XYZ file of C-alpha atoms in Angstrom:
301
model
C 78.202 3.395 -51.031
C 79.625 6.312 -53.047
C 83.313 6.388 -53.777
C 84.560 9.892 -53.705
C 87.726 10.956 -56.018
C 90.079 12.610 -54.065
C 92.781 15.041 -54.507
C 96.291 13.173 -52.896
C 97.000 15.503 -50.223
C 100.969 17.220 -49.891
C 103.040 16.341 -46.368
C 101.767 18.359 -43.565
C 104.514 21.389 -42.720
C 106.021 21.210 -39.275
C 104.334 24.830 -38.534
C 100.933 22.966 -38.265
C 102.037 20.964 -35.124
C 103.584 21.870 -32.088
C 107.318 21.329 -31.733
C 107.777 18.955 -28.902
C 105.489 16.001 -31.228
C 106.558 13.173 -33.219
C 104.571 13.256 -36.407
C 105.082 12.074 -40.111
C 106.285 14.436 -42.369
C 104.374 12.841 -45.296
C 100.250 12.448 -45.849
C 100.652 9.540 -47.958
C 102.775 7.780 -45.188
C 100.408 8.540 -42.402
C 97.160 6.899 -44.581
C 99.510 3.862 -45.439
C 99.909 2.872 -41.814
C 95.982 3.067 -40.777
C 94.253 2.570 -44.734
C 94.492 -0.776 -46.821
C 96.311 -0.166 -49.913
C 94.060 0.974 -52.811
C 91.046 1.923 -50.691
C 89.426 5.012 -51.424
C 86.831 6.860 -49.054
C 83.540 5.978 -49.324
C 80.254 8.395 -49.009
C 77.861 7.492 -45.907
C 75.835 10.145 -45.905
C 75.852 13.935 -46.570
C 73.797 17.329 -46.944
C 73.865 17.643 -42.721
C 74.707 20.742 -41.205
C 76.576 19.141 -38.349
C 76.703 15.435 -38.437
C 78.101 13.922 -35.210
C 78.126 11.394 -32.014
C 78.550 7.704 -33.656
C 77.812 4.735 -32.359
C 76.801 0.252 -33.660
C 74.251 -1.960 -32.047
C 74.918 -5.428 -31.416
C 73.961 -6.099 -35.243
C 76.228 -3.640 -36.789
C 73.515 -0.993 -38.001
C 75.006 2.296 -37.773
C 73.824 5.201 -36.138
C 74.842 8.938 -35.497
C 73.151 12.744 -35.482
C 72.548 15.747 -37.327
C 72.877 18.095 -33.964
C 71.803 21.348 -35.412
C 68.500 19.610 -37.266
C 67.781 17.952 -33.915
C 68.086 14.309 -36.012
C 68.858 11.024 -35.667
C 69.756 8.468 -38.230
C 70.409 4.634 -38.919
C 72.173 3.591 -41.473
C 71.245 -0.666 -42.077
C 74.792 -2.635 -42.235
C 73.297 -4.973 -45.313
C 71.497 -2.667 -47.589
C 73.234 0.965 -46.595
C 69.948 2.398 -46.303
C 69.382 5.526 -44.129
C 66.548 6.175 -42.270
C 65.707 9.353 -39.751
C 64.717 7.867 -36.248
C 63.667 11.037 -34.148
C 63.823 14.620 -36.016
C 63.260 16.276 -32.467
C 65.986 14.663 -30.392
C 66.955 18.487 -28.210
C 69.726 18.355 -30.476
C 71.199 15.359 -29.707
C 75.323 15.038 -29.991
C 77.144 12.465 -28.514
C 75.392 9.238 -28.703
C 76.149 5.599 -27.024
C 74.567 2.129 -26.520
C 74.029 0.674 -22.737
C 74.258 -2.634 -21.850
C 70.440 -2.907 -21.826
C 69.914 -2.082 -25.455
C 69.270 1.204 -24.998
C 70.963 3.936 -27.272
C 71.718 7.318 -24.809
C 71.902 10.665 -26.093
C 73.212 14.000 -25.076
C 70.637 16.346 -25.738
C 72.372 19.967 -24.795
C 69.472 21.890 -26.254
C 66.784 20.231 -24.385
C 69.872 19.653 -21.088
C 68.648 16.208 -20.937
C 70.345 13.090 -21.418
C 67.746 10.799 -23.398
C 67.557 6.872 -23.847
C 66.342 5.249 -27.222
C 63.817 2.410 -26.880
C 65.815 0.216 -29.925
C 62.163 -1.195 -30.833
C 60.174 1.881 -31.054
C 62.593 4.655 -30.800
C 60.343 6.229 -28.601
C 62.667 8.398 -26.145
C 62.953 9.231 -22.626
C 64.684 11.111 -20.213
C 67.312 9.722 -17.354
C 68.205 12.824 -16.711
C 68.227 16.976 -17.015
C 69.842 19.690 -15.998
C 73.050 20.249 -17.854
C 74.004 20.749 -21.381
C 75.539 17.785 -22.086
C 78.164 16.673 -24.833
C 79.838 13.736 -25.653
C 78.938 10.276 -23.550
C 80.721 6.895 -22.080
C 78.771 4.251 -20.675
C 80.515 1.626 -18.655
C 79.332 -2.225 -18.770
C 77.389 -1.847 -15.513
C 75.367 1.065 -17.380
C 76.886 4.167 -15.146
C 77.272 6.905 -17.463
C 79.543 9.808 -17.961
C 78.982 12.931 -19.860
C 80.887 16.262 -20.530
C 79.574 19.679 -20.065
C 81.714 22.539 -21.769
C 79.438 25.344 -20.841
C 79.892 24.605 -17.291
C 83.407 23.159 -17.959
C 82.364 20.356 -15.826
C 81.921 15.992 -16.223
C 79.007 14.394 -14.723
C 77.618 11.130 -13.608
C 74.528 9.405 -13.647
C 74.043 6.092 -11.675
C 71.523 4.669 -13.863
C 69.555 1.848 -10.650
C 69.226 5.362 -8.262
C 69.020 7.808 -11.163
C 71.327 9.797 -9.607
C 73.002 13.075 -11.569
C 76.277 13.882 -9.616
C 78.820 16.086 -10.887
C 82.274 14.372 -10.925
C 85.039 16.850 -12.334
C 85.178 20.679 -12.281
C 87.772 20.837 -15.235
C 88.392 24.073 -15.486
C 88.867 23.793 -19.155
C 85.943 22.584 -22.024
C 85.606 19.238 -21.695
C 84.371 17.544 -25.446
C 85.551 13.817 -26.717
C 84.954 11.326 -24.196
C 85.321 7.787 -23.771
C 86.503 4.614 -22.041
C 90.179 2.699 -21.825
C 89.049 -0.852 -22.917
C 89.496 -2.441 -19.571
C 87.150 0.738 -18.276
C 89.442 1.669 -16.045
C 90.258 5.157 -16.837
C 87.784 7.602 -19.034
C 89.440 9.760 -21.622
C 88.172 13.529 -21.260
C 89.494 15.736 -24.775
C 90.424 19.273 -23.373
C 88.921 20.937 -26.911
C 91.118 23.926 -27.902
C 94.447 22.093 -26.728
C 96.629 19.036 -27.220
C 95.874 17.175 -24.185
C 93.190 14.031 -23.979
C 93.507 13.665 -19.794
C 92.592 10.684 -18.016
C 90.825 9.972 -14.791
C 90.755 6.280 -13.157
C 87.756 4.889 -12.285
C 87.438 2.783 -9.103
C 85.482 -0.197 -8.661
C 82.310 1.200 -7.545
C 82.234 2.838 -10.874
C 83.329 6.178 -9.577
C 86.463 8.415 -10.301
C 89.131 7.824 -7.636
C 90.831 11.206 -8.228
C 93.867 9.981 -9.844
C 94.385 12.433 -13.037
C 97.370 12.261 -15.905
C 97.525 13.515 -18.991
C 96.835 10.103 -21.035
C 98.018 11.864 -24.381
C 98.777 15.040 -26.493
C 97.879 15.304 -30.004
C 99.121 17.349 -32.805
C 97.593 20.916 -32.767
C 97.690 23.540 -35.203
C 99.746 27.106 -35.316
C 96.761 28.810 -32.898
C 96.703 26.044 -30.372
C 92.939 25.229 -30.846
C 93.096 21.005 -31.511
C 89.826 20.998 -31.042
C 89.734 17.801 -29.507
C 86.319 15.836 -30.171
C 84.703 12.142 -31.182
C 87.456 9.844 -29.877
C 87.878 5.723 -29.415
C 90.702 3.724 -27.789
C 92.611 1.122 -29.941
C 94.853 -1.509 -29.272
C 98.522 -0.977 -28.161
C 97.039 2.092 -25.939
C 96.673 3.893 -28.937
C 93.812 6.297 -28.889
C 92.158 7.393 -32.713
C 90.692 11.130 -32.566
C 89.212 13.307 -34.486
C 91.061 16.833 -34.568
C 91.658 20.427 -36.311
C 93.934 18.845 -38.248
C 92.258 15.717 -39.225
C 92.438 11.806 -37.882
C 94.908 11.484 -35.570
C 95.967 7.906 -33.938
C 98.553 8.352 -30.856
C 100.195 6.881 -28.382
C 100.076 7.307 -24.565
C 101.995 10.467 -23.452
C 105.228 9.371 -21.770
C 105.485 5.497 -22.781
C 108.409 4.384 -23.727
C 109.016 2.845 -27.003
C 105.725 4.336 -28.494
C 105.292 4.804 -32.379
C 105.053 8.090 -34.277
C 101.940 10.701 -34.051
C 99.985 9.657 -37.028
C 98.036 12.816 -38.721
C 95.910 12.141 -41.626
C 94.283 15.588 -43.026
C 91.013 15.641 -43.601
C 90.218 14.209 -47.271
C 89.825 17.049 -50.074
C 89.524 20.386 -48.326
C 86.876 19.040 -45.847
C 86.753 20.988 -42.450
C 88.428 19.137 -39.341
C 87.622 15.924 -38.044
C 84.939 16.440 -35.383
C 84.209 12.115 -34.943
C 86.376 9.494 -35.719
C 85.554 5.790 -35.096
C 86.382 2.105 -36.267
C 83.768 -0.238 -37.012
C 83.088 -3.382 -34.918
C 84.189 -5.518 -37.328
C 87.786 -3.985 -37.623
C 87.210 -3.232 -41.443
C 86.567 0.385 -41.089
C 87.065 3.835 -40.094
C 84.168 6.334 -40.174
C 84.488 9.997 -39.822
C 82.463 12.534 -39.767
C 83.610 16.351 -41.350
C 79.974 18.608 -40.249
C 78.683 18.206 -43.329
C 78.850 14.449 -44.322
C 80.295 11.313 -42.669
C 82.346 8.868 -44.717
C 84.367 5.531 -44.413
C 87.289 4.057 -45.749
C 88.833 0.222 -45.224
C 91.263 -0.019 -42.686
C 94.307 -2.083 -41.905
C 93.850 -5.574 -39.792
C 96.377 -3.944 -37.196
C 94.690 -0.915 -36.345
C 92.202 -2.390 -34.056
């Protein structure tokens, strides 16, 4: 991998983030509580126009899209090699595995949600209709996707093949994912501060309950833009924002730890993905036009 050189970067001023958040005052203090001392960020891949969705199968290959080029990409976990997959995936953004191997894609130019075949990456569709986004995929394989053009969250029962939608939002739904015991999925709100929550009931469906799970650090305008998100340990949630990598804690709890806000490295454009590797060791994020990765700390996870 590449090592990139990069510029130390000043504290963030108080007139980036709204008032009523706890943040660190200083850059450098923020990357010392999530990055191993002396790591540097290392180059994944580059030249995209809009890298995106991220996601590891069972063997720790990396995988994630280009969603303007219609691409798809693998990077191997032993030799760092990339390869392109599918260069006509309907645009594919948000991606996911399912518990049967399969890797699921929301295809918003095609409006089809697709599923990988892992051994010949042929592709085919579970379901069409809206213009999906972002994904979450419970064990049982029932997925979730957002819609912001329809401000909307749908379902799809993978046995019946049943598309229902589950949430009219009101607001453009983006980042999604799942609590780790899969008991609530994590909707971003994209040009706010708010990542909501919604519990999810036993037969896999949402029971109505709504909170706001947690607010993030915005900038002066109010757009967080909200996107690629995963929960953490501690019910701390890592996202990728306008104003960088964020890592927070639930809105509300009591004793919680300091909004962390790490800028995005050397000038680089926000943070539309942010995710930790299954082994622990590392964070990957994507910035539109690359996706790199630097070593984290054992507690972050």
């Amino acid at each position: 991998m590449q090592k990139l050189s990069l510029i130390p970067k000043q504290a963030a001023t108080a007139s980036l983030v709204a008032f009523y958040l706890l943040i660190l005052n200083s850059a450098s203090q923020a990357q010392d509580l999530i990055f191993q001392e002396g790591s540097e960020w290392e180059l994944i891949s580059d030249n995209h126009q809009f890298a995106e969705g991220m996601a590891w199968d069972k063997d720790g290959h990396f995988y994630f899209t280009d969603v303007p080029r219609a691409q798809l990409f693998k990077v191997d976990a032993n030799t760092g090699e990339k390869v392109l997959l599918d260069d006509n995936t309907g645009r594919a953004n948000g991606i996911a595995f399912g518990p049967n191997g399969r890797l699921y894609g929301c295809a918003r130019g095609a409006s089809t949600i697709y599923a990988w075949d892992p051994l010949t990456w042929g592709k085919v569709p579970v379901a069409r209709g809206p213009a999906s986004n972002d994904i979450a995929i419970l064990d049982d394989g029932t997925i979730f996707f957002s819609d912001p053009a329809e401000r909307a969250v749908w379902r799809v029962d993978l046995v019946t093949g049943n598309l229902s939608k589950v949430l009219d939002t009101g607001w453009a739904p983006n980042g999604m994912s799942l609590s780790l015991d899969q008991r609530t999925l994590l909707v971003a709100e994209f040009n706010s501060s708010r990542i909501h929550g919604y519990a999810i009931g036993r037969d896999s469906s949402l029971t109505g309950r709504h909170r706001i799970a947690y607010r993030l650090g915005i900038p002066s305008n109010g757009l967080g833009r909200l996107d690629g998100m995963q929960p953490l340990s501690g019910d701390r949630l890592l996202s990728g924002t306008a104003l960088g990598i964020q890592v927070a804690y639930p809105e509300g709890k009591e004793g919680s730890g300091p909004l962390i806000v790490v800028p995005s490295p050397d000038g680089r454009p926000r943070c539309n993905y942010a995710r930790i590797s299954p082994d622990g060791k590392w964070l990957y994020a994507a910035f539109a036009k690359d996706i790199l990765r630097r070593k984290v700390n054992a507690d972050l996870n």
